[in-house]
PDB file of C-alpha atoms in Angstrom:
ATOM      1  CA  GLU A  17     170.590 124.481 140.854  1.00  0.00           C
ATOM      2  CA  ALA A  18     174.373 124.706 140.509  1.00  0.00           C
ATOM      3  CA  GLY A  19     175.992 127.525 142.441  1.00  0.00           C
ATOM      4  CA  VAL A  20     178.631 130.053 141.451  1.00  0.00           C
ATOM      5  CA  ALA A  21     181.867 128.287 140.570  1.00  0.00           C
ATOM      6  CA  GLN A  22     185.310 129.770 141.111  1.00  0.00           C
ATOM      7  CA  SER A  23     188.828 128.546 140.502  1.00  0.00           C
ATOM      8  CA  PRO A  24     191.399 128.183 141.765  1.00  0.00           C
ATOM      9  CA  ARG A  25     190.424 128.000 145.448  1.00  0.00           C
ATOM     10  CA  TYR A  26     193.893 128.948 146.650  1.00  0.00           C
ATOM     11  CA  LYS A  27     196.841 130.687 145.034  1.00  0.00           C
ATOM     12  CA  ILE A  28     200.225 131.702 146.371  1.00  0.00           C
ATOM     13  CA  ILE A  29     202.422 133.975 144.263  1.00  0.00           C
ATOM     14  CA  GLU A  30     205.357 136.287 144.748  1.00  0.00           C
ATOM     15  CA  LYS A  31     204.968 140.040 144.465  1.00  0.00           C
ATOM     16  CA  ARG A  32     205.242 141.394 140.944  1.00  0.00           C
ATOM     17  CA  GLN A  33     203.923 138.130 139.493  1.00  0.00           C
ATOM     18  CA  SER A  34     200.585 137.921 137.705  1.00  0.00           C
ATOM     19  CA  VAL A  35     197.543 135.844 138.588  1.00  0.00           C
ATOM     20  CA  ALA A  36     194.107 135.176 137.105  1.00  0.00           C
ATOM     21  CA  PHE A  37     190.860 134.026 138.676  1.00  0.00           C
ATOM     22  CA  TRP A  38     187.912 132.447 136.912  1.00  0.00           C
ATOM     23  CA  CYS A  39     184.217 132.612 137.705  1.00  0.00           C
ATOM     24  CA  ASN A  40     181.186 130.840 136.254  1.00  0.00           C
ATOM     25  CA  PRO A  41     177.917 132.398 137.515  1.00  0.00           C
ATOM     26  CA  ILE A  42     174.568 130.741 138.069  1.00  0.00           C
ATOM     27  CA  SER A  43     172.867 130.016 134.765  1.00  0.00           C
ATOM     28  CA  GLY A  44     170.572 132.853 133.749  1.00  0.00           C
ATOM     29  CA  HIS A  45     172.117 135.439 136.061  1.00  0.00           C
ATOM     30  CA  ALA A  46     172.934 138.474 133.964  1.00  0.00           C
ATOM     31  CA  THR A  47     174.742 140.418 136.670  1.00  0.00           C
ATOM     32  CA  LEU A  48     178.181 139.348 137.855  1.00  0.00           C
ATOM     33  CA  TYR A  49     180.291 140.915 140.593  1.00  0.00           C
ATOM     34  CA  TRP A  50     183.895 140.600 141.734  1.00  0.00           C
ATOM     35  CA  TYR A  51     184.616 141.468 145.354  1.00  0.00           C
ATOM     36  CA  GLN A  52     187.805 141.697 147.375  1.00  0.00           C
ATOM     37  CA  GLN A  53     187.539 140.627 151.014  1.00  0.00           C
ATOM     38  CA  ILE A  54     190.476 141.371 153.270  1.00  0.00           C
ATOM     39  CA  LEU A  55     190.632 139.423 156.531  1.00  0.00           C
ATOM     40  CA  GLY A  56     188.287 140.926 159.105  1.00  0.00           C
ATOM     41  CA  GLN A  57     186.516 143.151 156.571  1.00  0.00           C
ATOM     42  CA  GLY A  58     183.321 142.941 154.610  1.00  0.00           C
ATOM     43  CA  PRO A  59     183.470 142.334 150.856  1.00  0.00           C
ATOM     44  CA  LYS A  60     184.412 145.372 148.752  1.00  0.00           C
ATOM     45  CA  LEU A  61     183.075 145.594 145.221  1.00  0.00           C
ATOM     46  CA  LEU A  62     185.768 145.713 142.538  1.00  0.00           C
ATOM     47  CA  ILE A  63     183.701 145.476 139.376  1.00  0.00           C
ATOM     48  CA  GLN A  64     180.127 144.758 138.326  1.00  0.00           C
ATOM     49  CA  PHE A  65     179.037 143.448 134.930  1.00  0.00           C
ATOM     50  CA  GLN A  66     175.583 143.475 133.412  1.00  0.00           C
ATOM     51  CA  ASN A  67     175.762 140.806 130.709  1.00  0.00           C
ATOM     52  CA  ASN A  68     179.165 141.606 129.159  1.00  0.00           C
ATOM     53  CA  GLY A  69     179.108 145.346 129.873  1.00  0.00           C
ATOM     54  CA  VAL A  70     180.734 147.062 132.854  1.00  0.00           C
ATOM     55  CA  VAL A  71     178.244 148.772 135.204  1.00  0.00           C
ATOM     56  CA  ASP A  72     180.665 149.888 137.906  1.00  0.00           C
ATOM     57  CA  ASP A  73     184.432 149.613 138.178  1.00  0.00           C
ATOM     58  CA  SER A  74     185.049 152.702 140.301  1.00  0.00           C
ATOM     59  CA  GLN A  75     186.929 150.755 142.982  1.00  0.00           C
ATOM     60  CA  LEU A  76     189.018 148.612 140.630  1.00  0.00           C
ATOM     61  CA  PRO A  77     192.744 149.551 140.713  1.00  0.00           C
ATOM     62  CA  LYS A  78     192.972 149.773 136.977  1.00  0.00           C
ATOM     63  CA  ASP A  79     196.740 150.126 136.890  1.00  0.00           C
ATOM     64  CA  ARG A  80     197.067 146.491 137.947  1.00  0.00           C
ATOM     65  CA  PHE A  81     193.641 144.854 137.917  1.00  0.00           C
ATOM     66  CA  SER A  82     191.606 143.949 134.860  1.00  0.00           C
ATOM     67  CA  ALA A  83     188.452 141.941 134.333  1.00  0.00           C
ATOM     68  CA  GLU A  84     186.452 140.734 131.416  1.00  0.00           C
ATOM     69  CA  ARG A  85     183.232 138.873 130.824  1.00  0.00           C
ATOM     70  CA  LEU A  86     183.182 137.566 127.323  1.00  0.00           C
ATOM     71  CA  LYS A  87     179.843 136.407 125.912  1.00  0.00           C
ATOM     72  CA  GLY A  88     178.108 137.557 129.097  1.00  0.00           C
ATOM     73  CA  VAL A  89     178.712 134.336 131.018  1.00  0.00           C
ATOM     74  CA  ASP A  90     182.112 133.411 132.493  1.00  0.00           C
ATOM     75  CA  SER A  91     184.435 136.066 133.815  1.00  0.00           C
ATOM     76  CA  THR A  92     188.116 136.374 134.609  1.00  0.00           C
ATOM     77  CA  LEU A  93     189.821 138.781 137.007  1.00  0.00           C
ATOM     78  CA  LYS A  94     193.541 139.407 136.535  1.00  0.00           C
ATOM     79  CA  ILE A  95     196.159 141.083 138.689  1.00  0.00           C
ATOM     80  CA  GLN A  96     199.417 142.148 137.086  1.00  0.00           C
ATOM     81  CA  PRO A  97     201.734 142.837 138.830  1.00  0.00           C
ATOM     82  CA  ALA A  98     200.614 141.707 142.283  1.00  0.00           C
ATOM     83  CA  LYS A  99     201.474 143.597 145.452  1.00  0.00           C
ATOM     84  CA  LEU A 100     201.602 142.358 149.028  1.00  0.00           C
ATOM     85  CA  GLU A 101     198.425 144.291 149.865  1.00  0.00           C
ATOM     86  CA  ASP A 102     196.508 142.281 147.247  1.00  0.00           C
ATOM     87  CA  SER A 103     196.486 139.308 149.633  1.00  0.00           C
ATOM     88  CA  ALA A 104     192.790 138.684 150.193  1.00  0.00           C
ATOM     89  CA  VAL A 105     189.887 136.455 149.236  1.00  0.00           C
ATOM     90  CA  TYR A 106     188.431 137.269 145.824  1.00  0.00           C
ATOM     91  CA  LEU A 107     184.735 136.521 145.682  1.00  0.00           C
ATOM     92  CA  CYS A 108     182.563 136.242 142.622  1.00  0.00           C
ATOM     93  CA  ALA A 109     178.813 136.695 142.921  1.00  0.00           C
ATOM     94  CA  SER A 110     175.900 136.736 140.530  1.00  0.00           C
ATOM     95  CA  SER A 111     172.310 137.889 140.639  1.00  0.00           C
ATOM     96  CA  PHE A 112     169.185 137.988 138.516  1.00  0.00           C
ATOM     97  CA  PRO A 113     168.388 141.636 137.965  1.00  0.00           C
ATOM     98  CA  GLN A 114     164.781 142.359 138.903  1.00  0.00           C
ATOM     99  CA  GLY A 115     164.238 145.389 141.127  1.00  0.00           C
ATOM    100  CA  LEU A 116     165.555 144.894 144.651  1.00  0.00           C
ATOM    101  CA  GLU A 117     166.107 141.218 143.880  1.00  0.00           C
ATOM    102  CA  THR A 118     169.175 142.390 142.021  1.00  0.00           C
ATOM    103  CA  TYR A 119     170.811 142.647 145.392  1.00  0.00           C
ATOM    104  CA  GLU A 120     170.090 139.055 146.417  1.00  0.00           C
ATOM    105  CA  GLN A 121     173.494 137.984 145.345  1.00  0.00           C
ATOM    106  CA  TYR A 122     174.749 134.418 145.267  1.00  0.00           C
ATOM    107  CA  PHE A 123     178.419 134.043 146.077  1.00  0.00           C
ATOM    108  CA  GLY A 124     181.002 131.521 145.045  1.00  0.00           C
ATOM    109  CA  PRO A 125     183.451 129.983 147.544  1.00  0.00           C
ATOM    110  CA  GLY A 126     186.152 132.534 146.719  1.00  0.00           C
ATOM    111  CA  THR A 127     189.826 132.340 145.827  1.00  0.00           C
ATOM    112  CA  ARG A 128     192.261 132.943 148.658  1.00  0.00           C
ATOM    113  CA  LEU A 129     195.286 134.796 147.271  1.00  0.00           C
ATOM    114  CA  THR A 130     198.511 135.069 149.224  1.00  0.00           C
ATOM    115  CA  VAL A 131     201.210 137.380 147.861  1.00  0.00           C
ATOM    116  CA  THR A 132     204.655 136.831 149.372  1.00  0.00           C
TER     117      THR A 132
ATOM    118  CA  GLU B  11     179.852 159.241 153.100  1.00  0.00           C
ATOM    119  CA  ASP B  12     177.499 156.286 153.268  1.00  0.00           C
ATOM    120  CA  GLN B  13     178.457 153.885 156.017  1.00  0.00           C
ATOM    121  CA  VAL B  14     177.390 150.551 157.395  1.00  0.00           C
ATOM    122  CA  THR B  15     178.546 149.811 160.943  1.00  0.00           C
ATOM    123  CA  GLN B  16     178.083 146.488 162.688  1.00  0.00           C
ATOM    124  CA  SER B  17     178.419 145.761 166.382  1.00  0.00           C
ATOM    125  CA  PRO B  18     179.768 144.000 168.242  1.00  0.00           C
ATOM    126  CA  GLU B  19     182.762 142.916 166.165  1.00  0.00           C
ATOM    127  CA  ALA B  20     182.727 139.547 167.881  1.00  0.00           C
ATOM    128  CA  LEU B  21     180.327 137.777 170.229  1.00  0.00           C
ATOM    129  CA  ARG B  22     180.707 134.566 172.190  1.00  0.00           C
ATOM    130  CA  LEU B  23     177.557 132.970 173.581  1.00  0.00           C
ATOM    131  CA  GLN B  24     176.725 129.764 175.357  1.00  0.00           C
ATOM    132  CA  GLU B  25     174.401 127.400 173.527  1.00  0.00           C
ATOM    133  CA  GLY B  26     170.841 128.537 174.221  1.00  0.00           C
ATOM    134  CA  GLU B  27     171.842 132.079 175.222  1.00  0.00           C
ATOM    135  CA  SER B  28     169.838 134.520 173.091  1.00  0.00           C
ATOM    136  CA  SER B  29     171.273 137.827 171.892  1.00  0.00           C
ATOM    137  CA  SER B  30     171.125 140.448 169.140  1.00  0.00           C
ATOM    138  CA  LEU B  31     173.508 141.779 166.519  1.00  0.00           C
ATOM    139  CA  ASN B  32     173.292 145.389 165.378  1.00  0.00           C
ATOM    140  CA  CYS B  33     173.698 147.038 161.989  1.00  0.00           C
ATOM    141  CA  SER B  34     173.476 150.818 161.769  1.00  0.00           C
ATOM    142  CA  TYR B  35     173.625 152.719 158.521  1.00  0.00           C
ATOM    143  CA  THR B  36     173.892 156.227 157.173  1.00  0.00           C
ATOM    144  CA  VAL B  37     172.492 155.907 153.680  1.00  0.00           C
ATOM    145  CA  SER B  38     169.982 158.412 152.426  1.00  0.00           C
ATOM    146  CA  GLY B  39     166.836 157.069 150.859  1.00  0.00           C
ATOM    147  CA  LEU B  40     167.279 153.515 152.099  1.00  0.00           C
ATOM    148  CA  ARG B  41     165.853 151.040 149.618  1.00  0.00           C
ATOM    149  CA  GLY B  42     166.418 147.889 151.605  1.00  0.00           C
ATOM    150  CA  LEU B  43     168.828 146.135 153.924  1.00  0.00           C
ATOM    151  CA  PHE B  44     170.313 142.677 153.542  1.00  0.00           C
ATOM    152  CA  TRP B  45     171.677 140.129 155.960  1.00  0.00           C
ATOM    153  CA  TYR B  46     174.187 137.474 154.912  1.00  0.00           C
ATOM    154  CA  ARG B  47     175.866 134.636 156.772  1.00  0.00           C
ATOM    155  CA  GLN B  48     179.479 133.723 156.014  1.00  0.00           C
ATOM    156  CA  ASP B  49     181.136 130.524 157.192  1.00  0.00           C
ATOM    157  CA  PRO B  50     184.941 130.248 157.271  1.00  0.00           C
ATOM    158  CA  GLY B  51     186.379 129.548 153.836  1.00  0.00           C
ATOM    159  CA  LYS B  52     183.061 130.178 152.085  1.00  0.00           C
ATOM    160  CA  GLY B  53     181.330 133.012 150.335  1.00  0.00           C
ATOM    161  CA  PRO B  54     178.476 134.893 152.008  1.00  0.00           C
ATOM    162  CA  GLU B  55     175.067 133.203 151.950  1.00  0.00           C
ATOM    163  CA  PHE B  56     171.966 135.355 151.577  1.00  0.00           C
ATOM    164  CA  LEU B  57     169.585 135.313 154.579  1.00  0.00           C
ATOM    165  CA  PHE B  58     167.078 138.187 154.444  1.00  0.00           C
ATOM    166  CA  THR B  59     166.001 141.322 152.653  1.00  0.00           C
ATOM    167  CA  LEU B  60     164.162 143.978 154.684  1.00  0.00           C
ATOM    168  CA  TYR B  61     162.460 146.638 152.586  1.00  0.00           C
ATOM    169  CA  SER B  62     161.009 149.157 155.032  1.00  0.00           C
ATOM    170  CA  ALA B  63     161.057 150.262 158.658  1.00  0.00           C
ATOM    171  CA  GLY B  64     158.950 148.024 160.860  1.00  0.00           C
ATOM    172  CA  GLU B  65     159.428 144.955 158.723  1.00  0.00           C
ATOM    173  CA  GLU B  66     160.486 141.664 160.315  1.00  0.00           C
ATOM    174  CA  LYS B  67     161.636 138.390 158.801  1.00  0.00           C
ATOM    175  CA  GLU B  68     162.364 135.045 160.428  1.00  0.00           C
ATOM    176  CA  LYS B  69     164.324 131.958 159.533  1.00  0.00           C
ATOM    177  CA  GLU B  70     164.721 129.177 162.072  1.00  0.00           C
ATOM    178  CA  ARG B  71     166.390 130.772 165.122  1.00  0.00           C
ATOM    179  CA  LEU B  72     167.044 134.097 163.390  1.00  0.00           C
ATOM    180  CA  LYS B  73     164.777 137.128 163.239  1.00  0.00           C
ATOM    181  CA  ALA B  74     165.745 140.338 161.460  1.00  0.00           C
ATOM    182  CA  THR B  75     164.107 143.691 162.178  1.00  0.00           C
ATOM    183  CA  LEU B  76     164.513 147.110 160.615  1.00  0.00           C
ATOM    184  CA  THR B  77     164.048 150.664 161.880  1.00  0.00           C
ATOM    185  CA  LYS B  78     164.819 153.940 160.113  1.00  0.00           C
ATOM    186  CA  LYS B  79     168.379 153.946 161.437  1.00  0.00           C
ATOM    187  CA  GLU B  80     169.364 150.378 162.173  1.00  0.00           C
ATOM    188  CA  SER B  81     168.637 146.707 161.879  1.00  0.00           C
ATOM    189  CA  PHE B  82     168.879 143.950 164.436  1.00  0.00           C
ATOM    190  CA  LEU B  83     169.489 140.277 163.904  1.00  0.00           C
ATOM    191  CA  HIS B  84     168.046 138.467 166.895  1.00  0.00           C
ATOM    192  CA  ILE B  85     169.229 134.957 167.540  1.00  0.00           C
ATOM    193  CA  THR B  86     167.080 132.861 169.859  1.00  0.00           C
ATOM    194  CA  ALA B  87     168.429 129.815 171.694  1.00  0.00           C
ATOM    195  CA  PRO B  88     171.424 129.519 169.350  1.00  0.00           C
ATOM    196  CA  LYS B  89     173.186 126.266 168.571  1.00  0.00           C
ATOM    197  CA  PRO B  90     176.885 125.723 167.766  1.00  0.00           C
ATOM    198  CA  GLU B  91     176.007 125.433 164.057  1.00  0.00           C
ATOM    199  CA  ASP B  92     174.889 129.073 164.144  1.00  0.00           C
ATOM    200  CA  SER B  93     178.529 130.076 164.595  1.00  0.00           C
ATOM    201  CA  ALA B  94     179.521 132.243 161.611  1.00  0.00           C
ATOM    202  CA  THR B  95     180.166 135.824 160.576  1.00  0.00           C
ATOM    203  CA  TYR B  96     176.961 137.757 159.959  1.00  0.00           C
ATOM    204  CA  LEU B  97     177.176 140.576 157.429  1.00  0.00           C
ATOM    205  CA  CYS B  98     174.685 143.294 156.744  1.00  0.00           C
ATOM    206  CA  ALA B  99     174.617 145.329 153.545  1.00  0.00           C
ATOM    207  CA  VAL B 100     172.694 148.234 152.056  1.00  0.00           C
ATOM    208  CA  PRO B 101     172.175 149.201 148.417  1.00  0.00           C
ATOM    209  CA  ARG B 102     173.710 152.373 147.043  1.00  0.00           C
ATOM    210  CA  ASP B 103     173.094 153.135 143.395  1.00  0.00           C
ATOM    211  CA  ASP B 104     173.437 149.790 141.599  1.00  0.00           C
ATOM    212  CA  LYS B 105     175.718 148.129 144.118  1.00  0.00           C
ATOM    213  CA  ILE B 106     175.625 147.141 147.774  1.00  0.00           C
ATOM    214  CA  ILE B 107     177.874 148.211 150.611  1.00  0.00           C
ATOM    215  CA  PHE B 108     178.799 145.620 153.218  1.00  0.00           C
ATOM    216  CA  GLY B 109     179.575 146.146 156.874  1.00  0.00           C
ATOM    217  CA  LYS B 110     182.593 144.444 158.440  1.00  0.00           C
ATOM    218  CA  GLY B 111     180.454 141.776 160.029  1.00  0.00           C
ATOM    219  CA  THR B 112     179.959 140.297 163.492  1.00  0.00           C
ATOM    220  CA  ARG B 113     181.836 137.077 164.258  1.00  0.00           C
ATOM    221  CA  LEU B 114     179.455 134.921 166.295  1.00  0.00           C
ATOM    222  CA  HIS B 115     180.748 131.931 168.232  1.00  0.00           C
ATOM    223  CA  ILE B 116     178.322 129.635 170.031  1.00  0.00           C
ATOM    224  CA  LEU B 117     179.906 127.452 172.694  1.00  0.00           C
ATOM    225  CA  PRO B 118     178.394 124.000 173.291  1.00  0.00           C
TER     226      PRO B 118
END
């Protein structure tokens, strides 16, 4: 079974520039999550999709971050404009929603973003 | 506010030296607790789900236990390949909240 794919793996940009991350979840997983993980911290949920609808985006800084999941499969997360404090690893995860098994999430390798 | 606290932040053990990691939580109506392992440069990897107090689960040298207030991840006779960050997480509404993790380093 192929895992969650993410690209790029690394990205370095200057502040005020824009950046986009791509995620392809495990086939058949209806739920997709984007997390931000700052060094030394646990992952923090940014946005959760169920198919192509948003379930939770309460912690997404909507003035600069946006995400979409067209056709309920792949997803992109965009930051525009980037700030220094956005430097982090951006993780995508997916799960098959079935009771508590919804929370058995499968993570991709992440994209390490450095904003200079 | 719901919180998940892990201790210690970091732990260095000699190969074969058993120990335990702690995860305490303040979430009302707990519906489960999850343990993940994260290697450097990788995303977290699911280890266990514990559903109710008193439950235990094992995988190789790891055993996870759950009480009404906390969970322990016991590691028995660890090997260097067990070195990683171990994260615990609890569900709240339709999402999960992660702790900061314990960085475990096993010295050969």
